[in-house]
CSV table of C-alpha atoms and ligand atoms in Angstrom, one decimal:
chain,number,residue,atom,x,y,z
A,16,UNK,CA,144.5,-195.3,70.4
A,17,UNK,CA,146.2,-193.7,67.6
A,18,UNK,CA,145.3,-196.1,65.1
A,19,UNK,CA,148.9,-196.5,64.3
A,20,UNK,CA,151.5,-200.1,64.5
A,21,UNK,CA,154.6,-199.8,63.7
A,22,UNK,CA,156.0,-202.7,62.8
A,23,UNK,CA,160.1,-202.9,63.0
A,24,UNK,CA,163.1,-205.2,64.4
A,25,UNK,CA,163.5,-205.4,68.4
A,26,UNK,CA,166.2,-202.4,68.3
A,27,UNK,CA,166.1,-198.3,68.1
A,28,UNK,CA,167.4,-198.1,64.2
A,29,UNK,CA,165.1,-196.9,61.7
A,30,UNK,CA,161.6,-196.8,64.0
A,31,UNK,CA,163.2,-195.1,67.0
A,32,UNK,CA,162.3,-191.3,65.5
A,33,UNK,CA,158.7,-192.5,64.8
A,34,UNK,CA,158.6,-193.6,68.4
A,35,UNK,CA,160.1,-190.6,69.8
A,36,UNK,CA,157.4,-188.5,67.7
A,37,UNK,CA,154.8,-190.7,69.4
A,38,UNK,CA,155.4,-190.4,72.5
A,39,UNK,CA,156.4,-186.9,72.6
A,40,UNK,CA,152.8,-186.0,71.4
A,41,UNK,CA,151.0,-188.9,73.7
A,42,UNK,CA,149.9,-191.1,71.5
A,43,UNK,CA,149.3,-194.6,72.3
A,44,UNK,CA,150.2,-197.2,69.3
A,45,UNK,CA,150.9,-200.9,68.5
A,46,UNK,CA,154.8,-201.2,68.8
A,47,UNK,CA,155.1,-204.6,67.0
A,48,UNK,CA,158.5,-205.8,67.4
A,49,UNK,CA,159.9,-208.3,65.1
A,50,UNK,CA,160.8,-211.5,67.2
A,51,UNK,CA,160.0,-214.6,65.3
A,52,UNK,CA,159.9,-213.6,61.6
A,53,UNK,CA,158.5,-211.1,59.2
A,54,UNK,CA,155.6,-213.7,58.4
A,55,UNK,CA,152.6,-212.1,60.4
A,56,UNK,CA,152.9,-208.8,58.4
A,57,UNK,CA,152.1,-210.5,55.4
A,58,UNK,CA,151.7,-207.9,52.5
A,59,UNK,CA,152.0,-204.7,54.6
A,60,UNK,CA,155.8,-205.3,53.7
A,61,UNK,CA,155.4,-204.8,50.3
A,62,UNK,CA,155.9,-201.1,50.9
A,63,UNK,CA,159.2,-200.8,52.0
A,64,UNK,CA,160.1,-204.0,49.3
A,65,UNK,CA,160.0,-206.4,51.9
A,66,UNK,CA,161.6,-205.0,54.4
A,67,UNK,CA,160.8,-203.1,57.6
A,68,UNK,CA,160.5,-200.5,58.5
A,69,UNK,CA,156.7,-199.9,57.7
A,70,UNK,CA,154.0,-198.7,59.5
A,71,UNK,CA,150.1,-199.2,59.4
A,72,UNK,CA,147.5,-196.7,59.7
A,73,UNK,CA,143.9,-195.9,59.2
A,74,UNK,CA,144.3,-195.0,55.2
A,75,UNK,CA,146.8,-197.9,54.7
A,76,UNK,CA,150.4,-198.5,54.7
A,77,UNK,CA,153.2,-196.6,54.8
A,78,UNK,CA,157.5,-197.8,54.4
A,79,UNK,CA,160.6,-196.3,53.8
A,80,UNK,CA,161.5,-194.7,56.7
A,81,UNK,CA,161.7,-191.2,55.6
A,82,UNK,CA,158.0,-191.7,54.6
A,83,UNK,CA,157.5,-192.7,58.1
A,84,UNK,CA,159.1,-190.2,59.6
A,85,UNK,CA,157.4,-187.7,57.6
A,86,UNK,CA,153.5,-189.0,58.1
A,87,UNK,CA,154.2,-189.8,62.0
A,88,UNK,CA,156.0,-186.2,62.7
A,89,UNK,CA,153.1,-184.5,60.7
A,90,UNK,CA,150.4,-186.7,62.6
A,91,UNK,CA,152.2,-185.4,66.2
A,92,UNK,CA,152.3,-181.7,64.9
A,93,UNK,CA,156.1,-182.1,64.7
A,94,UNK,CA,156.5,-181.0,61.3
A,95,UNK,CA,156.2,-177.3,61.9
A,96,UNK,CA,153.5,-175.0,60.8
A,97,UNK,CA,154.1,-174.4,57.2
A,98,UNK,CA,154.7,-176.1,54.1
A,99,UNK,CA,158.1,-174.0,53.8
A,100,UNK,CA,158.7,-175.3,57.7
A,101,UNK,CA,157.8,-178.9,56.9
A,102,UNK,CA,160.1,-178.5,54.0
A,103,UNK,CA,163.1,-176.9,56.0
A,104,UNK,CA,162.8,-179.6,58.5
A,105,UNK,CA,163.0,-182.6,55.6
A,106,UNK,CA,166.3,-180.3,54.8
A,107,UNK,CA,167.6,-181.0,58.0
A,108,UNK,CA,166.4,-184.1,57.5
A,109,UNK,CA,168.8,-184.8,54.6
A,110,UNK,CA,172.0,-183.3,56.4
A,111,UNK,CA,171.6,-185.3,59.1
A,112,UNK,CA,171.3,-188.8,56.8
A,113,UNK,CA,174.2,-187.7,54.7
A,114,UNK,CA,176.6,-187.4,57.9
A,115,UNK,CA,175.0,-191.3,58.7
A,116,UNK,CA,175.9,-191.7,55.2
A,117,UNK,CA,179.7,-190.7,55.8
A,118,UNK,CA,180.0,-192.5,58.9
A,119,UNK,CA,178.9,-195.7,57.3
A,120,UNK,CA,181.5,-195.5,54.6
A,121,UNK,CA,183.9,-195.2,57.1
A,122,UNK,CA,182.4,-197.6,59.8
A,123,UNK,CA,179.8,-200.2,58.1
A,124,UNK,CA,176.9,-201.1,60.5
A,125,UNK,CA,177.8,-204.0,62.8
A,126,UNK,CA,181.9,-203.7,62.3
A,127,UNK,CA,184.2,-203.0,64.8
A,128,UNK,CA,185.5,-199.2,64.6
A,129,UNK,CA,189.3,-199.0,64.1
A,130,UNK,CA,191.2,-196.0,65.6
A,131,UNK,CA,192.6,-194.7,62.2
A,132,UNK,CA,188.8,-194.4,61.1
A,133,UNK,CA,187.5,-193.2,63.9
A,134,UNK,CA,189.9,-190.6,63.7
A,135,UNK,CA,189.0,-189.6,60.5
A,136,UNK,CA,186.1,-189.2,61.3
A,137,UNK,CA,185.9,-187.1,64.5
A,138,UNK,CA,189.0,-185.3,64.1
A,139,UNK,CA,189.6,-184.6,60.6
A,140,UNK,CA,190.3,-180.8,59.2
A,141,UNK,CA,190.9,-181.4,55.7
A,142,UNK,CA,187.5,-180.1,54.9
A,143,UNK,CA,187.4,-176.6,56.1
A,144,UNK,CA,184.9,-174.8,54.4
A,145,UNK,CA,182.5,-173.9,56.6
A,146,UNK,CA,180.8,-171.2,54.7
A,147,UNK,CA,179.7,-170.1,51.4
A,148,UNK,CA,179.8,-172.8,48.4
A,149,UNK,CA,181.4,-175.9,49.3
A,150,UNK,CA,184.5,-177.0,48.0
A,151,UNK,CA,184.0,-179.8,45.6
A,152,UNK,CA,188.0,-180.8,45.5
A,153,UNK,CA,186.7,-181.8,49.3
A,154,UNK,CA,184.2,-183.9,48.7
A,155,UNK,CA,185.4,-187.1,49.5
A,156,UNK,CA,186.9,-185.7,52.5
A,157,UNK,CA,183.6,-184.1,54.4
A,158,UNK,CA,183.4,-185.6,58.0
A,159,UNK,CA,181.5,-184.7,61.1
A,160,UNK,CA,183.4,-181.3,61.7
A,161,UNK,CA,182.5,-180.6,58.4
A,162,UNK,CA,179.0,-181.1,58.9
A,163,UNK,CA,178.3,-179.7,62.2
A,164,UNK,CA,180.4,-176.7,61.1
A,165,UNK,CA,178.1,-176.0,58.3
A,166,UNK,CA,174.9,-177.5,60.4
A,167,UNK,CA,175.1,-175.3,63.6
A,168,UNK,CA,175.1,-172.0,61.7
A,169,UNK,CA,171.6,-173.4,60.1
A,170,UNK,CA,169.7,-174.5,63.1
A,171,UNK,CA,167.9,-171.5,65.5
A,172,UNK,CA,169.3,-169.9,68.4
A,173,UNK,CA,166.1,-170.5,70.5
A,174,UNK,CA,167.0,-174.4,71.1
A,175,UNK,CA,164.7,-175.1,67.9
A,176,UNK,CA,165.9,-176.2,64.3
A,177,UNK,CA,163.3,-174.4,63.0
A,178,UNK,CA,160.6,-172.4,63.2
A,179,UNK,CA,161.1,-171.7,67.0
A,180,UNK,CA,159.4,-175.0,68.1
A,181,UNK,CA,160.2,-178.6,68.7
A,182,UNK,CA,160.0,-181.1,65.0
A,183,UNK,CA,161.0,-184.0,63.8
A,184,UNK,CA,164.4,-181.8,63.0
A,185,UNK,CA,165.1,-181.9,66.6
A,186,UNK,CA,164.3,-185.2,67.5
A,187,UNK,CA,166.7,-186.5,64.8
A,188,UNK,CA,169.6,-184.4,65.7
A,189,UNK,CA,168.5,-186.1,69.4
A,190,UNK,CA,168.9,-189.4,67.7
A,191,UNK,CA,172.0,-188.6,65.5
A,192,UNK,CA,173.8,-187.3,68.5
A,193,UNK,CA,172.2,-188.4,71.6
A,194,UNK,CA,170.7,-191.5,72.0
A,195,UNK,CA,172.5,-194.2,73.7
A,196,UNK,CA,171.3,-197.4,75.1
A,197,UNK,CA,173.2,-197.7,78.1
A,198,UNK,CA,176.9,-197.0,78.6
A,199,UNK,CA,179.3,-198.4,76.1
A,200,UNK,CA,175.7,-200.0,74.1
A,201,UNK,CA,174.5,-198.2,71.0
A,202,UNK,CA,176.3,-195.2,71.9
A,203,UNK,CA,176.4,-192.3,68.9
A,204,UNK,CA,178.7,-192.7,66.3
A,205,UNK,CA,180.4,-195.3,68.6
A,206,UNK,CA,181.6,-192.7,71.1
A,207,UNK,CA,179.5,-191.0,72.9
A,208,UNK,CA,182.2,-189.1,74.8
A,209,UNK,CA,183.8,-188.3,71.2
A,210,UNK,CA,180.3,-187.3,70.1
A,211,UNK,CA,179.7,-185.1,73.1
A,212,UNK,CA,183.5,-183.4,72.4
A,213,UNK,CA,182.9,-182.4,69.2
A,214,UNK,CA,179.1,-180.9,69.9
A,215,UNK,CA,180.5,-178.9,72.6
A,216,UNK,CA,182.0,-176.6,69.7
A,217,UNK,CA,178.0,-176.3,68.9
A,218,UNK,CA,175.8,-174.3,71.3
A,219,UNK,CA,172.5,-174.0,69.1
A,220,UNK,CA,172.8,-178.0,67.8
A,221,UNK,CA,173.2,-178.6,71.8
A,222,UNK,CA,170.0,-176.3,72.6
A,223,UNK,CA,168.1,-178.4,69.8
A,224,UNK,CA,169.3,-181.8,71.0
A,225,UNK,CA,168.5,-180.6,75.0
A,226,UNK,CA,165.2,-179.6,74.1
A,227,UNK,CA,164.2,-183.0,72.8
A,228,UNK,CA,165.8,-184.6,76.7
A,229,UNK,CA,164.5,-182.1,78.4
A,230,UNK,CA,160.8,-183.2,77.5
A,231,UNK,CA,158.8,-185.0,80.4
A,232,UNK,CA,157.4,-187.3,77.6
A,233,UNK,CA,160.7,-188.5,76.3
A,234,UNK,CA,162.0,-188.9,79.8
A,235,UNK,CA,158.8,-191.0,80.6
A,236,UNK,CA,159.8,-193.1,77.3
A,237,UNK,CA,163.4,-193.5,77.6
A,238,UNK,CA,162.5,-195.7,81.2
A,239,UNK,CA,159.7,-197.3,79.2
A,240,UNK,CA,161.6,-198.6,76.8
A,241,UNK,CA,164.6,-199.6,79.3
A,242,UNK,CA,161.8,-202.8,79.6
A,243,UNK,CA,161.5,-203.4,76.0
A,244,UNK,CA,163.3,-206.1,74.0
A,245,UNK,CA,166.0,-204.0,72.2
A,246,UNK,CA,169.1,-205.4,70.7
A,247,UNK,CA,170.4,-202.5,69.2
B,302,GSH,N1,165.5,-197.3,52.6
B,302,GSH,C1,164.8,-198.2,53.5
B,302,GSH,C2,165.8,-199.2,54.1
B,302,GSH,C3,165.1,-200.3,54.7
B,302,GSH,C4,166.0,-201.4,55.3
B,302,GSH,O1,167.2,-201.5,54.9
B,302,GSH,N2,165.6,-202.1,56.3
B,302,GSH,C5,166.4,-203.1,57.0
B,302,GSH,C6,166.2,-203.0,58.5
B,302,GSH,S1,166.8,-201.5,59.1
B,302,GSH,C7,165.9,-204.4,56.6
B,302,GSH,O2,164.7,-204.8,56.8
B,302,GSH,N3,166.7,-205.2,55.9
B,302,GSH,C8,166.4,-206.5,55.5
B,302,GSH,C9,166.8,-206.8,54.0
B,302,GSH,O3,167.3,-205.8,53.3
B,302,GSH,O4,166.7,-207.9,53.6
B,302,GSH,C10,164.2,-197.4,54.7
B,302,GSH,O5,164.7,-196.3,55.0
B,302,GSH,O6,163.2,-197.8,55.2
């Protein structure tokens, strides 16, 4: 035993990384899902304000999720093998939650997508620039071509983001992109065929994203948790 309980809601959202970390590198752990309350945690909220996600550990507790992320990938030797490494993969880190970010303006968790935002967000050109320094008269208007177009040209050509082995960079562009509950049921970005479009245009984010399915550990996980209480 790893020591290690994470302590979330019955759903994927912001524990799902941690868990793909954990079982990726074999550890066993306390997956304590929220059913009947937040009252059993007592304090060990306190770290994320009250909320979850948070996780304990042998030196304490740890929330905020990118905290989590962080301690959990560098516990599972998934936050590559530097401090520059570990600090390019928080970089990807941050690309990745901005895209979230510019979903969510568009598409608020827990609302119904409309076609005229959906469409802005999966087809929309009027951010071009690729390359070189952005184009702040285009801020407002950055969606996921945008992104990926700038993303794919950062990640490595050897199905890693970086440093030419699998990190947490990877298993979030797996989660970002990939992850899906079951057909038509927490599918990415509410479309996983629109999703799966648009990465087509992106061999080296596909490498990445098959590198993290590809492992027998995630496969062995993904039926696991077919059995597990998960609502979203
Ligand atoms: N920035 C925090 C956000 C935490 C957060 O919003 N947690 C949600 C669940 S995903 C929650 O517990 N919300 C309850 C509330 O805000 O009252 C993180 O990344 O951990």
């Amino acid at each position: 035993m790893s020591g290690i309980k994470c302590n979330y809601w019955a759903g994927r959202g912001l524990m799902e990384v941690p868990r793909f970390c954990l079982a990726i590198a074999g550890k066993e752990y306390e997956d304590w899902r929220c059913t009947n309350g937040t009252g059993d945690l007592g304090n060990t909220l306190d770290s994320n304000l009250g909320r979850l996600p948070t996780i304990n550990c042998a030196e304490g507790t740890v929330g905020q999720s990118a905290a989590i992320n962080f301690y959990i990938a560098s516990e599972c030797g998934l936050m590559g093998s530097s401090t520059f490494e570990a600090a390019k993969i928080i970089e990807f880190s941050e690309h990745i939650k901005e895209l979230n970010t510019a979903f969510r303006a568009l598409v608020p968790w827990g609302s119904t997508p409309s076609e005229e935002k959906m469409a802005i967000f999966f087809d929309s050109e009027e951010a071009t620039d690729y390359e070189g320094p952005a184009d702040g008269s285009k801020r407002s208007a950055r969606q996921l071509k945008w992104f990926l177009g700038r993303m794919e040209k950062l990640v490595g050509g050897d199905g890693f983001a970086v440093g030419g082995k699998l990190s947490l960079a990877d298993v979030q562009l797996y989660n970002m992109f990939a992850d899906k509950l079951a057909p038509g049921k927490g599918e990415p970005f509410e479309s996983a065929a629109r999703t799966d479009a648009a990465l087509d245009k992106c061999p080296n984010i596909k490498a990445c994203i098959a590198s993290v399915a590809d492992h027998e550990n995630v496969k062995k996980w993904l039926v696991t948790r077919a059995s597990l209480p998960y609502n979203f």
